[in-house]
Coordinates of C-alpha atoms in Angstrom, one line a residue:
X106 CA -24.9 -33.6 17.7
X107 CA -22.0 -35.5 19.2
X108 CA -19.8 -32.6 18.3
X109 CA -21.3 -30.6 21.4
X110 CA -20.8 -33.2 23.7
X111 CA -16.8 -33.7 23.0
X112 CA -14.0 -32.1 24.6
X113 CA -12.7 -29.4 23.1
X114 CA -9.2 -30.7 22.3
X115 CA -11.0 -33.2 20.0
X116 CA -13.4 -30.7 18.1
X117 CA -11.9 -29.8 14.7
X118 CA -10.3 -26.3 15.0
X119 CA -12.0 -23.5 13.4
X120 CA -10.8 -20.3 12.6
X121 CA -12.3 -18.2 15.7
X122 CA -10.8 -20.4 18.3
X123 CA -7.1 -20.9 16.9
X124 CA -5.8 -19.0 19.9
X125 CA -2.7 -17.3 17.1
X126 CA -3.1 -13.5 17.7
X127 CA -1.0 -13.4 14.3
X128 CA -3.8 -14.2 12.3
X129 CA -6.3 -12.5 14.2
X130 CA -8.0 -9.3 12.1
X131 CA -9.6 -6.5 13.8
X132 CA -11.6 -3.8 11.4
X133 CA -12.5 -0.8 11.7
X134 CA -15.7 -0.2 9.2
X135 CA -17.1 2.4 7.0
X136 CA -18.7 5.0 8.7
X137 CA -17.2 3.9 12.5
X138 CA -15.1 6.3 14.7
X139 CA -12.6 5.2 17.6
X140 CA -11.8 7.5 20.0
X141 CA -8.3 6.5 21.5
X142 CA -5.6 4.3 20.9
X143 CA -6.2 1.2 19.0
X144 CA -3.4 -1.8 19.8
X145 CA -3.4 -5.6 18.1
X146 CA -0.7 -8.1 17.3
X147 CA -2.4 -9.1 14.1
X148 CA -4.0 -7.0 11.4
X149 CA -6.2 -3.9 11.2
X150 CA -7.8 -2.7 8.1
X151 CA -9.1 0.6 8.9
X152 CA -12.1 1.7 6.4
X153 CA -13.6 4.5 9.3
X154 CA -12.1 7.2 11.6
X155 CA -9.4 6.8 14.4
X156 CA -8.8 9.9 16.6
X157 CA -5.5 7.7 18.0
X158 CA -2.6 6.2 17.6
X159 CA -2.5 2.9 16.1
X160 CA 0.2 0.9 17.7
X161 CA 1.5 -3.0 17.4
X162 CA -0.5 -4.0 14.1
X163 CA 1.6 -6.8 12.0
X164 CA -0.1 -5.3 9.3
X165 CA -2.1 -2.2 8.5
X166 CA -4.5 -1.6 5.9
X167 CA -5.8 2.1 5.7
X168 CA -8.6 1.9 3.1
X169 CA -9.0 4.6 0.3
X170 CA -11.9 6.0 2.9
X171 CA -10.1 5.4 6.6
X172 CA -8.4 8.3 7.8
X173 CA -6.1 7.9 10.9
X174 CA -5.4 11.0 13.4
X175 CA -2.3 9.7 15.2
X176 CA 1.0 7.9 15.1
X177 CA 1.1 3.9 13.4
X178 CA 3.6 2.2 14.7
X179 CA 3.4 -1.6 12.7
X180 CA 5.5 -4.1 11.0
X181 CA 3.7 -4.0 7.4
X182 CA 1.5 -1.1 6.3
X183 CA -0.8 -0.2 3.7
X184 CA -1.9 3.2 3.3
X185 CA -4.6 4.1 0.7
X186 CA -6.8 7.0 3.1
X187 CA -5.6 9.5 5.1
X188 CA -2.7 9.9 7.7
X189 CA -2.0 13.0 9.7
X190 CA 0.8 11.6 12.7
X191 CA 4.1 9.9 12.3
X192 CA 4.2 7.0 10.3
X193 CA 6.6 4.3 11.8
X194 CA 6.7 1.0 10.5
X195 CA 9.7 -1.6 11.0
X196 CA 9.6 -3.5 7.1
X197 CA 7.5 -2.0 4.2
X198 CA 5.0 1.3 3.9
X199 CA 2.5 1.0 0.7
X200 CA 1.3 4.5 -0.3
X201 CA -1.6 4.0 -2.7
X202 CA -2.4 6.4 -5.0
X203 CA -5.3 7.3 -3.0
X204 CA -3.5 8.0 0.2
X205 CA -2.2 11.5 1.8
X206 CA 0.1 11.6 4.4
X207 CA 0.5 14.4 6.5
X208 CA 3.8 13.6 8.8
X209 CA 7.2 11.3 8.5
X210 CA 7.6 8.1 7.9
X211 CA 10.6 6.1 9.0
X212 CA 10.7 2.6 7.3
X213 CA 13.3 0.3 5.8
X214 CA 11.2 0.5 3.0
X215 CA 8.4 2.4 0.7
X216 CA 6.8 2.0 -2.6
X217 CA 4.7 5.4 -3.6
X218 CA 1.8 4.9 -6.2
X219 CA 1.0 8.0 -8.5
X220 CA -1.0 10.4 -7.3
X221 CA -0.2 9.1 -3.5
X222 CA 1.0 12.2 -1.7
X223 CA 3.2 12.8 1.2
X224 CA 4.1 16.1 3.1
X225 CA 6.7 15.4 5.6
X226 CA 10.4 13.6 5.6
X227 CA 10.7 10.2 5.0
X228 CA 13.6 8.3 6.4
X229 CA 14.8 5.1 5.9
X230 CA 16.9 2.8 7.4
X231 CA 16.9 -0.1 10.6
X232 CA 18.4 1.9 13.3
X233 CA 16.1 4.7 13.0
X234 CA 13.3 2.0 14.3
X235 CA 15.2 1.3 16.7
X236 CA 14.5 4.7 18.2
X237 CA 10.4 4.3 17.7
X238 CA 9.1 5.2 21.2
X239 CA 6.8 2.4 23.0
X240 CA 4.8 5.0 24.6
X241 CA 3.8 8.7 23.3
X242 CA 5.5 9.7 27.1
X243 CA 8.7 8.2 26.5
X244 CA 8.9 10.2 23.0
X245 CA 8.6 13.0 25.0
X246 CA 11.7 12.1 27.4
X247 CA 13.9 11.2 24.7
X248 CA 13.2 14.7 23.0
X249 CA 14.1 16.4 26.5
X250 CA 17.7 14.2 26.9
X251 CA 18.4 14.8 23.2
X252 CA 17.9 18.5 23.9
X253 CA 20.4 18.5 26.8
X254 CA 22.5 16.6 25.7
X255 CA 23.3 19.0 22.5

């Protein structure tokens, strides 16, 4: 009982209140649909529906039965659903031999499982990243200046 009474910097840490976004893991379940953008510093494992861009993630994990309609922009990413949007992700992309992708993917680098499929370019390389647009807005201005510029 004493362990209610005592301030909190001398409870023993448990996993919900670490405070480290890192390790936080936000899911997405069977049978759930998000409408809009979904944005997390840790990791998202994605088993439903996103009608959105997923943006941020230190780690994605598209389930063989998650399908996301919009852009991922993470650090690490597993992909074993669907994908129709730009994949951009800073380190490594995992396409599972469940998975279609329906857009690019610009990466550093990619491991494709048989009977993973993907329709659209796929570039590799750091300075390409270095290009990935913060905002869907500001993909939009860059287009414009490239345009004039040429």
């Amino acid at each position: 009982m004493a362990i209610f009474n005592k301030p909190s910097a001398e409870r023993p840490s448990t996993r919900l209140d670490s405070g480290n976004d890192e390790s936080s893991m936000s899911v997405i379940g069977p049978g759930m649909r998000v409408i809009g953008d979904v944005e997390s510093n840790g990791v998202i494992k994605v088993d439903g529906t996103v009608d959105g861009s997923v943006r941020g993630a230190q780690q994605l994990l598209l389930g063989k039965s998650g399908v996301i309609h919009g852009d991922i922009y993470a650090t690490d990413a597993v992909l074993g659903g669907c994908v129709v949007g730009t994949v951009v992700v800073a380190e490594r992309v995992e396409i599972q031999g469940t998975s279609n992708v329906q857009g690019d993917i610009h990466t550093k680098s990619i491991v494709v499982f048989e009977g993973g499929t993907i329709n659209g370019t796929v570039r590799m390389g750091d300075a390409l990243l270095l290009q990935q647009p913060s905002h869907p807005a500001q993909s939009e201005t860059q287009e414009r200046e490239l345009s004039t510029d040429s």
